[in-house]
Coordinates of C-alpha atoms in Angstrom, one line a residue:
X19 CA 32.7 105.9 190.7
X20 CA 29.3 104.2 191.2
X21 CA 26.6 106.6 189.8
X22 CA 23.6 104.2 190.0
X23 CA 21.0 105.7 192.2
X24 CA 19.4 104.1 195.2
X25 CA 15.7 104.3 196.0
X26 CA 15.1 107.4 198.0
X27 CA 12.9 105.5 200.5
X28 CA 15.5 102.9 201.3
X29 CA 16.1 102.4 205.0
X30 CA 19.8 102.7 206.2
X31 CA 21.7 99.7 207.3
X32 CA 21.5 100.8 210.9
X33 CA 17.7 100.3 210.8
X34 CA 18.1 96.8 209.5
X35 CA 15.5 97.6 206.8
X36 CA 12.7 96.5 209.1
X37 CA 9.2 98.2 209.2
X38 CA 8.0 98.2 212.8
X39 CA 4.4 97.8 213.6
X40 CA 5.1 98.1 217.3
X41 CA 4.1 100.8 219.7
X42 CA 4.0 103.5 217.1
X43 CA 2.0 101.2 214.8
X44 CA 0.3 102.0 211.5
X45 CA 1.4 104.6 208.9
X46 CA 3.5 106.6 211.3
X47 CA 5.7 103.7 212.2
X48 CA 6.0 102.7 208.5
X49 CA 6.9 106.3 207.7
X50 CA 9.5 106.4 210.5
X51 CA 11.1 103.3 209.1
X52 CA 11.6 105.1 205.8
X53 CA 13.3 108.1 207.5
X54 CA 17.1 108.2 207.2
X55 CA 18.4 107.8 210.8
X56 CA 22.1 107.3 210.2
X57 CA 24.8 107.9 207.7
X58 CA 23.5 105.0 205.5
X59 CA 22.6 105.0 201.9
X60 CA 23.1 108.2 200.0
X61 CA 21.8 109.0 196.5
X62 CA 24.5 109.5 194.0
X63 CA 24.4 112.7 192.1
X64 CA 21.8 112.7 189.2
X65 CA 22.6 111.4 185.8
X66 CA 19.5 112.8 184.1
X67 CA 17.8 110.7 181.5
X68 CA 15.2 113.3 180.6
X69 CA 15.9 115.8 177.8
X70 CA 16.3 119.5 178.7
X71 CA 13.6 122.0 178.0
X72 CA 14.6 125.0 175.8
X73 CA 12.7 128.2 175.3
X74 CA 14.9 129.8 172.6
X75 CA 15.1 128.8 169.0
X76 CA 18.4 129.2 167.1
X77 CA 17.5 132.7 166.0
X78 CA 16.5 133.8 169.5
X79 CA 19.7 132.4 171.1
X80 CA 21.8 134.0 168.4
X81 CA 20.1 137.3 169.0
X82 CA 20.8 137.2 172.7
X83 CA 24.5 136.3 172.0
X84 CA 24.8 139.2 169.5
X85 CA 23.3 141.7 172.0
X86 CA 25.7 140.5 174.7
X87 CA 28.6 141.1 172.3
X88 CA 27.4 144.7 171.9
X89 CA 27.2 145.1 175.6
X90 CA 30.8 143.8 176.0
X91 CA 32.2 145.8 173.1
X92 CA 30.4 149.1 173.4
X93 CA 29.3 149.4 177.1
X94 CA 31.8 147.2 178.8
X95 CA 32.1 145.7 182.3
X96 CA 33.7 147.5 185.3
X97 CA 36.5 145.7 187.2
X98 CA 36.7 147.8 190.3
X99 CA 39.4 148.2 192.9
X100 CA 41.8 145.7 191.2
X101 CA 44.6 147.3 189.1
X102 CA 46.1 143.8 188.5
X103 CA 42.8 142.6 186.8
X104 CA 42.8 145.7 184.6
X105 CA 46.4 145.1 183.6
X106 CA 45.7 141.5 182.8
X107 CA 42.8 142.5 180.5
X108 CA 44.9 145.1 178.8
X109 CA 47.5 142.5 178.1
X110 CA 44.9 140.2 176.7
X111 CA 43.7 142.7 174.2
X112 CA 40.8 144.4 175.8
X113 CA 40.3 148.2 175.8
X114 CA 40.7 149.5 179.3
X115 CA 39.6 153.0 180.3
X116 CA 39.7 153.7 184.0
X117 CA 38.0 150.7 185.6
X118 CA 35.8 150.1 182.5
X119 CA 36.9 147.2 180.3
X120 CA 35.5 146.8 176.8
X121 CA 36.0 143.6 174.9
X122 CA 36.6 143.2 171.2
X123 CA 34.0 140.9 169.7
X124 CA 34.9 137.3 170.3
X125 CA 37.7 137.9 172.8
X126 CA 35.9 136.4 175.8
X127 CA 34.8 133.4 173.9
X128 CA 38.3 132.8 172.5
X129 CA 39.8 133.0 176.0
X130 CA 37.1 130.6 177.3
X131 CA 38.2 127.8 174.9
X132 CA 40.5 126.5 177.6
X133 CA 37.7 126.1 180.2
X134 CA 36.6 122.5 180.8
X135 CA 33.1 121.5 179.7
X136 CA 32.7 119.4 182.8
X137 CA 34.9 118.5 185.8
X138 CA 34.9 116.4 188.9
X139 CA 34.9 118.0 192.3
X140 CA 36.6 115.6 194.6
X141 CA 35.3 114.8 198.1
X142 CA 37.5 113.5 200.9
X143 CA 35.3 110.3 200.6
X144 CA 35.8 109.4 196.9
X145 CA 32.4 107.8 196.8
X146 CA 30.9 111.3 197.3
X147 CA 32.8 113.0 194.6
X148 CA 30.6 114.7 192.0
X149 CA 30.7 115.6 188.3
X150 CA 29.7 119.2 187.5
X151 CA 28.6 119.5 183.9
X152 CA 27.3 117.3 181.1
X153 CA 24.1 115.5 182.1
X154 CA 24.9 115.6 185.8
X155 CA 22.9 117.4 188.4
X156 CA 24.2 118.1 191.9
X157 CA 22.1 119.3 194.8
X158 CA 23.6 121.7 197.4
X159 CA 21.9 123.3 200.4
X160 CA 20.9 126.9 201.0
X161 CA 23.6 129.5 201.0
X162 CA 24.0 132.8 202.9
X163 CA 21.1 133.5 205.3
X164 CA 21.9 135.5 208.4
X165 CA 18.8 134.2 210.2
X166 CA 17.5 130.8 211.0
X167 CA 14.0 129.6 211.9
X168 CA 14.8 127.0 214.5
X169 CA 13.1 123.8 215.7
X170 CA 11.1 125.8 218.3
X171 CA 9.7 128.0 215.6
X172 CA 11.8 131.0 216.6
X173 CA 13.3 133.3 214.0
X174 CA 16.7 134.5 215.2
X175 CA 20.2 135.3 214.1
X176 CA 22.2 132.2 213.1
X177 CA 25.0 130.8 215.3
X178 CA 27.9 128.5 214.7
X179 CA 25.9 125.7 216.3
X180 CA 23.2 126.2 213.7
X181 CA 25.9 126.2 211.0
X182 CA 27.2 122.9 212.2
X183 CA 23.7 121.5 212.5
X184 CA 23.0 122.3 208.8
X185 CA 26.2 120.7 207.7
X186 CA 25.2 117.6 209.7
X187 CA 21.8 117.6 208.1
X188 CA 23.3 117.9 204.6
X189 CA 25.5 115.0 205.4
X190 CA 22.6 112.9 206.6
X191 CA 20.2 113.8 203.8
X192 CA 20.2 111.1 201.1
X193 CA 19.3 113.4 198.2
X194 CA 21.8 116.2 199.0
X195 CA 25.0 115.5 197.1
X196 CA 27.1 118.5 198.4
X197 CA 27.8 120.1 201.7
X198 CA 27.4 123.6 200.3
X199 CA 29.1 126.7 201.7
X200 CA 27.7 129.4 204.0
X201 CA 24.6 127.4 204.9
X202 CA 23.9 130.2 207.4
X203 CA 25.9 133.1 208.6
X204 CA 27.2 132.4 212.2
X205 CA 27.0 135.9 213.6
X206 CA 28.3 134.8 217.0
X207 CA 31.8 134.4 215.5
X208 CA 34.0 137.3 214.5
X209 CA 33.6 138.3 210.9
X210 CA 37.3 137.9 210.2
X211 CA 37.5 134.4 211.7
X212 CA 34.1 132.7 211.0
X213 CA 35.3 131.4 207.7
X214 CA 37.8 129.2 209.5
X215 CA 35.1 127.6 211.6
X216 CA 32.8 127.2 208.6
X217 CA 35.3 125.5 206.3
X218 CA 36.5 123.4 209.2
X219 CA 32.9 122.2 209.9
X220 CA 32.5 121.2 206.2
X221 CA 35.8 119.3 206.3
X222 CA 35.3 117.5 209.6
X223 CA 31.5 117.0 210.0
X224 CA 30.9 115.8 206.5
X225 CA 32.8 113.9 203.8
X226 CA 30.8 115.4 200.9
X227 CA 32.3 118.1 198.6
X228 CA 32.0 121.7 199.9
X229 CA 32.4 125.4 199.0
X230 CA 35.0 127.9 200.2
X231 CA 35.0 131.4 201.6
X232 CA 34.9 134.3 199.2
X233 CA 34.4 137.3 201.5
X234 CA 38.0 138.4 201.2
X235 CA 41.0 137.2 199.2
X236 CA 42.9 136.2 202.4
X237 CA 39.9 134.1 203.5
X238 CA 40.0 132.3 200.1
X239 CA 43.8 131.7 200.7
X240 CA 42.9 130.2 204.1
X241 CA 40.4 127.9 202.4
X242 CA 43.0 126.7 199.8
X243 CA 45.6 126.2 202.6
X244 CA 43.1 124.0 204.6
X245 CA 42.3 122.1 201.4
X246 CA 46.0 121.3 201.0
X247 CA 46.1 120.0 204.5
X248 CA 43.0 117.8 203.8
X249 CA 43.9 116.5 200.3
X250 CA 47.6 117.1 199.9
X251 CA 49.3 120.0 198.0
X252 CA 49.9 118.1 194.7
X253 CA 46.4 116.7 194.6
X254 CA 44.9 120.2 195.1
X255 CA 47.1 121.6 192.3
X256 CA 45.9 118.9 189.9
X257 CA 42.3 118.5 190.9
X258 CA 39.2 120.5 191.9
X259 CA 38.5 120.0 195.6
X260 CA 36.5 123.2 196.4
X261 CA 34.0 125.2 194.5
X262 CA 33.2 128.9 195.1
X263 CA 30.5 131.5 194.4
X264 CA 31.7 134.6 192.7
X265 CA 28.9 137.1 192.3
X266 CA 28.9 139.9 189.8
X267 CA 27.7 143.1 191.4
X268 CA 25.0 143.6 188.7
X269 CA 24.6 145.6 186.6
X270 CA 27.9 145.0 184.8
X271 CA 30.3 145.3 187.7
X272 CA 32.8 143.0 189.5
X273 CA 34.1 144.4 192.8
X274 CA 37.6 144.0 194.3
X275 CA 36.5 141.5 196.9
X276 CA 35.0 139.0 194.4
X277 CA 37.9 139.5 192.0
X278 CA 40.4 138.9 194.7
X279 CA 38.7 135.6 195.7
X280 CA 38.3 134.6 192.1
X281 CA 42.1 135.0 191.5
X282 CA 43.0 133.0 194.5
X283 CA 40.8 130.0 193.5
X284 CA 41.4 130.1 189.8
X285 CA 45.2 130.2 190.2
X286 CA 44.9 127.3 192.6
X287 CA 43.0 125.3 189.9
X288 CA 39.8 125.5 191.9
X289 CA 36.3 126.1 190.5
X290 CA 34.5 129.4 190.4
X291 CA 30.8 129.8 189.8
X292 CA 30.6 133.2 188.1
X293 CA 27.0 134.3 188.9
X294 CA 25.3 137.6 188.1
X295 CA 23.0 138.3 191.1
X296 CA 19.8 139.6 189.4
X297 CA 16.7 141.1 190.8
X298 CA 15.1 141.9 187.4
X299 CA 13.7 145.4 187.3
X300 CA 16.3 146.7 189.7
X301 CA 19.6 145.1 188.6
X302 CA 18.6 144.1 185.1
X303 CA 15.9 145.1 182.6
X304 CA 12.3 144.0 183.3
X305 CA 12.3 141.7 180.3
X306 CA 13.5 138.2 180.0
X307 CA 15.5 138.9 176.8
X308 CA 17.1 142.0 178.3
X309 CA 18.1 140.1 181.5
X310 CA 19.5 137.2 179.5
X311 CA 21.6 139.6 177.5
X312 CA 23.1 141.2 180.6
X313 CA 23.6 137.8 182.3
X314 CA 25.5 136.5 179.3
X315 CA 27.7 139.5 179.1
X316 CA 28.6 139.5 182.8
X317 CA 29.3 135.7 182.8
X318 CA 31.5 136.0 179.6
X319 CA 33.7 138.6 181.2
X320 CA 33.9 137.0 184.6
X321 CA 34.4 133.4 183.4
X322 CA 37.0 134.5 180.8
X323 CA 38.9 136.2 183.6
X324 CA 39.4 132.9 185.4
X325 CA 41.2 131.6 182.3
X326 CA 43.5 134.7 182.3
X327 CA 44.4 133.6 185.9
X328 CA 45.0 130.0 184.9
X329 CA 44.0 128.4 181.6
X330 CA 42.0 125.3 182.2
X331 CA 40.8 126.3 185.6
X332 CA 37.2 125.0 186.1
X333 CA 34.5 127.6 185.8
X334 CA 30.7 127.4 185.9
X335 CA 28.2 129.7 184.2
X336 CA 25.9 130.8 187.0
X337 CA 22.8 132.9 187.3
X338 CA 20.5 133.9 190.2
X339 CA 17.5 135.7 188.7
X340 CA 14.4 136.8 190.6
X341 CA 11.7 139.2 189.7
X342 CA 10.6 142.0 192.0
X343 CA 7.2 143.4 193.0
X344 CA 6.9 146.6 191.0
X345 CA 4.7 147.9 193.8
X346 CA 7.0 147.3 196.8
X347 CA 10.3 146.4 195.3
X348 CA 10.5 143.2 197.3
X349 CA 11.9 140.1 195.5
X350 CA 9.4 137.5 194.3
X351 CA 9.9 133.8 193.7
X352 CA 8.2 131.0 191.8
X353 CA 7.0 133.4 189.1
X354 CA 7.1 132.6 185.4
X355 CA 9.7 135.2 184.3
X356 CA 12.7 133.9 186.4
X357 CA 11.9 130.4 185.1
X358 CA 12.2 131.6 181.6
X359 CA 15.5 133.2 182.5
X360 CA 16.8 129.9 183.9
X361 CA 15.7 128.0 180.8
X362 CA 17.4 130.6 178.5
X363 CA 20.6 130.9 180.6
X364 CA 21.0 127.2 180.7
X365 CA 20.7 127.0 176.9
X366 CA 23.3 129.8 176.5
X367 CA 25.7 128.0 178.9
X368 CA 25.4 124.8 176.8
X369 CA 26.1 126.8 173.7
X370 CA 29.1 128.3 175.4
X371 CA 30.4 124.9 176.6
X372 CA 30.3 125.6 180.3
X373 CA 28.5 123.8 183.2
X374 CA 25.5 125.7 184.5
X375 CA 24.2 126.7 187.9
X376 CA 20.9 128.3 188.9
X377 CA 17.8 127.8 191.0
X378 CA 16.9 125.7 194.0
X379 CA 13.9 125.6 196.3
X380 CA 13.3 129.4 196.4
X381 CA 10.4 131.2 198.1
X382 CA 9.5 134.4 199.7
X383 CA 7.4 132.9 202.5
X384 CA 8.3 133.5 206.1
X385 CA 7.3 130.0 207.3
X386 CA 7.2 126.6 205.6
X387 CA 3.6 126.9 204.5
X388 CA 1.7 126.5 201.2
X389 CA 3.3 129.6 199.7
X390 CA 6.7 128.2 200.4
X391 CA 5.7 124.9 198.9
X392 CA 4.2 126.3 195.7
X393 CA 7.0 128.8 195.0
X394 CA 9.7 126.3 195.8
X395 CA 8.1 123.6 193.6
X396 CA 7.8 126.1 190.7
X397 CA 11.5 127.1 191.0
X398 CA 12.8 123.6 191.5
X399 CA 10.9 122.1 188.6
X400 CA 12.2 124.7 186.1
X401 CA 15.7 124.3 187.6
X402 CA 15.7 120.6 186.8
X403 CA 14.0 120.8 183.4
X404 CA 16.5 123.6 182.4
X405 CA 19.3 121.0 182.7
X406 CA 21.1 122.7 185.7
X407 CA 24.3 121.0 186.7
X408 CA 24.9 122.6 190.1
X409 CA 21.8 123.5 192.2
X410 CA 22.5 125.9 195.0
X411 CA 19.8 126.6 197.6
X412 CA 18.2 123.2 196.9
X413 CA 17.1 122.9 200.6
X414 CA 16.3 125.1 203.5
X415 CA 15.7 128.5 201.8
X416 CA 13.0 130.7 203.4
X417 CA 12.1 134.4 203.4
X418 CA 13.8 135.3 200.1
X419 CA 17.1 133.8 201.4
X420 CA 17.2 135.7 204.7
X421 CA 16.5 132.7 206.8
X422 CA 17.5 129.0 206.8
X423 CA 14.7 126.9 208.1
X424 CA 15.3 123.5 209.7
X425 CA 11.9 122.1 208.9
X426 CA 11.9 123.4 205.3
X427 CA 15.3 121.8 204.9
X428 CA 13.9 118.4 205.6
X429 CA 10.7 119.1 203.5
X430 CA 12.9 120.2 200.6
X431 CA 15.1 117.2 200.8
X432 CA 12.0 115.0 200.5
X433 CA 11.1 116.7 197.3
X434 CA 14.7 116.4 196.0
X435 CA 14.3 112.7 196.4
X436 CA 11.2 112.9 194.2
X437 CA 13.1 115.0 191.6
X438 CA 15.9 112.4 191.6
X439 CA 13.4 109.7 190.7
X440 CA 11.8 111.9 188.0
X441 CA 15.2 112.6 186.3
X442 CA 15.8 108.9 185.8
X443 CA 13.2 108.9 183.1
X444 CA 11.3 105.9 181.9
X445 CA 12.6 102.4 182.6
X446 CA 12.5 100.5 179.4
X447 CA 14.3 97.4 180.7
X448 CA 12.5 94.0 180.6
X449 CA 11.3 94.6 184.2
X450 CA 10.2 98.2 183.3
X451 CA 8.1 97.0 180.4
X452 CA 6.1 94.8 182.8
X453 CA 4.9 92.4 180.0
X454 CA 4.9 89.5 182.5
X455 CA 2.4 91.4 184.7
X456 CA 0.2 92.3 181.8
X457 CA 0.1 88.7 180.5
X458 CA -0.4 87.2 184.0
X459 CA -3.4 89.5 184.9
X460 CA -5.3 89.7 181.7
X461 CA -8.6 91.5 181.3
X462 CA -10.9 92.4 184.2
X463 CA -8.6 91.5 187.1
X464 CA -6.1 93.6 189.1
X465 CA -2.4 93.8 189.5
X466 CA -2.1 93.9 193.3
X467 CA -1.3 90.2 193.8
X468 CA 0.6 89.4 190.6
X469 CA 4.3 88.4 190.8
X470 CA 5.6 91.5 189.1
X471 CA 3.9 93.7 191.6
X472 CA 5.2 91.6 194.5
X473 CA 8.7 91.8 193.2
X474 CA 8.6 95.6 192.7
X475 CA 6.2 97.0 195.3
X476 CA 8.9 98.3 197.6
X477 CA 10.7 100.4 195.0
X478 CA 8.1 101.0 192.3
X479 CA 7.0 104.5 193.4
X480 CA 8.8 107.3 195.2
X481 CA 7.5 107.2 198.8
X482 CA 7.6 110.5 200.8
X483 CA 8.8 110.3 204.4
X484 CA 6.7 113.4 205.1
X485 CA 3.5 113.3 203.1
X486 CA 0.4 111.6 204.8
X487 CA -1.8 109.8 202.3
X488 CA -4.1 108.0 204.7
X489 CA -7.8 108.5 205.6
X490 CA -8.9 111.4 207.6
X491 CA -9.7 109.1 210.5
X492 CA -6.3 107.5 210.6
X493 CA -4.6 110.9 210.2
X494 CA -6.7 112.2 213.2
X495 CA -5.9 109.1 215.3
X496 CA -2.2 109.6 214.7
X497 CA -2.2 113.2 216.0
X498 CA -3.5 115.2 213.0
X499 CA 0.0 116.4 212.3
X500 CA 0.8 118.9 209.6
X501 CA 3.7 118.3 207.2
X502 CA 6.0 120.8 209.0
X503 CA 5.4 119.0 212.3
X504 CA 6.4 115.7 210.8
X505 CA 9.5 117.4 209.3
X506 CA 10.4 118.8 212.7
X507 CA 10.4 115.2 214.2
X508 CA 12.5 113.9 211.3
X509 CA 15.0 116.8 211.7
X510 CA 15.4 116.1 215.4
X511 CA 15.9 112.4 214.7
X512 CA 18.6 113.1 212.2
X513 CA 20.5 115.4 214.5
X514 CA 20.3 112.9 217.4
X515 CA 21.5 110.1 215.2
X516 CA 24.4 112.0 213.6
X517 CA 27.8 110.3 213.7
X518 CA 30.7 112.1 212.0
X519 CA 32.5 110.4 209.2
X520 CA 36.0 109.1 210.0
X521 CA 39.0 111.4 209.4
X522 CA 42.7 110.6 209.7
X523 CA 43.6 111.9 213.2
X524 CA 46.8 113.5 211.9
X525 CA 44.8 115.5 209.3
X526 CA 42.2 116.4 211.9
X527 CA 45.0 117.6 214.3
X528 CA 46.7 119.6 211.5
X529 CA 43.4 121.3 210.5
X530 CA 42.6 122.2 214.1
X531 CA 46.1 123.6 214.6
X532 CA 45.8 125.7 211.4
X533 CA 42.5 127.2 212.6
X534 CA 43.8 127.9 216.0
X535 CA 47.0 129.6 214.7
X536 CA 45.1 131.7 212.2
X537 CA 42.6 132.8 214.8
X538 CA 45.4 133.8 217.2
X539 CA 47.1 135.8 214.5
X540 CA 44.7 138.8 214.6
X541 CA 42.1 140.4 217.0
X542 CA 38.4 139.7 216.5
X543 CA 36.5 142.0 214.2
X544 CA 32.8 142.1 214.1
X545 CA 32.4 144.5 211.1

C-alpha cells in the first residue's frame, strides 16, 4: 500500500489544479481552488516521523503498573450480567466471587501475549486500508452525539440524513482516514433498527474503513453479517474489516451489553477498542497517577478478555479521559490534566505492546468559537505528541460530545491536515537541505525569486483552506467573513459535489436485502 502523503492543499483532479482569478478573484478564489470539491486526492494515514513525548520515567511507569496489579488482584473488576464471561475467567485461573473477578498477578499480561502489536483494518477500497499500531496514526470523526448543529446554525436532534451527510463529509475530507462509527445518533430511526442504516451508510456511501454497532450483541452480529456480505466470509475470518468501541463502565465495571458485543467481534477476529470512559473526579480519582492506575487495570482486564474469546484477535488500548469542574460537575476539555493522562496511557500501552487510542478535537464550547478552537487544539496536540494510533473524535465534536457540528467538522479537518504535515518531521533530503538556494541567494538578498523557491512554493508550507491571512482591507472587501462562515461554504460545496464510490451491484443488492429483511423481522422500538 502506498503510504506517502500528499500535500493537504492539493486540488482534486476534478478541478484541473487551476487557480481561478475570475469572477471571485483574489484570495477567496485562490482559497476556493484549494478546497476539496470531489473525491480526489486523499491523505494516506500518518506515518509519524516525530518522536513521541513521554511524561513517566521508568520508575514512574513501573509504579503505575504495580498499582494496577494491586487493583486487579485485590479489588478486582466486575463483569456484570454475563455468566459466560465469569465462567471463562474462572477457567483461565482468575478468582471469581459473584460478578467480581480478581486476577492473580501477571495473568492478564500473560493472556495478552497473543494480541497483535499492530494490525491492518481493511477497507473495501484497498487504497484506503489503514494500519493501527506502530508509528501509524489514523484520524476518525466524532462519535456518538445525539444532537447536531446544522448549516443553518440550529441545534437539533440528529437524523439519518445528518448521519449520511457526515459519512459523506468524512469520505470527502482529505485528512480523515476512517469513516468512523456513530458519527451522530439518528433519532428519527427506531432504536432497534438504526444500526442497520448506519452500517449500511458506511458501507455504501464511503469506501474508507468503518466502525460497527455495539449497542447490543445482536446488533454486533448484524454488523459482522453485513461485513461478510461486503468482504466475503473467509476474508472476514482471516482479516480485520471493522473496529469497535467497547467502553468500560468506569469505575472497574464492564456491563453485559459491552461484553456481549466484545464477544461477537473478538470471536469473529474483529478489532475491539477497550476504552475506560473517564471523567476524572467522578469516575476515577482526581489525580493523574490514580486515573492512570485505574485505566490500566480496566484495559488489562477488558483487553485480556478478547484473547479468551479468540487468541490473536486485534485489540486496542483505549482511554477517554476528561476532567470535571469541581464546582458544577460539568466535563471540561483542553485542560492540562487529561493531556497528562493521554501521554501516560500511551506510554503504558507501548509498554504493554498494544496499539493506542485516545483524544481528538475535544471541546466544551456550544458553538465553533475561540473556546472550541483553543480546547480542540490543546487536545489534538497532546493526542498527536503522545503517539496515538487511532484518533476518535478527530473532527466535528462540540458541546462535550453532545453535538456534531457541520462547520466545526470542516474546521477540524483543516487542522488535521496541518497535523499531518507536522508529523512528517524535518525533510533532510537534498531538496529539504536547500543548499542550492542558500548558495544562489548569498548575503543581503532574498529567496523569493530563487530557483529553489520557484520549484517548491506550491508545496513548501501547509496552506489552510479556511484561514484568512490577508490585509484588513482585502478581508473587508471580500465580505469580512469569519472562519466558521468560510467553513459553512466549504461544507455545502463538499456535500453538493459528493459522488458515491463505486460498489459491485450484486453486493449493493445483497446488503439492501439484508437490511430490509432484518428490519421486517421485528417491530420498531424507540426505547
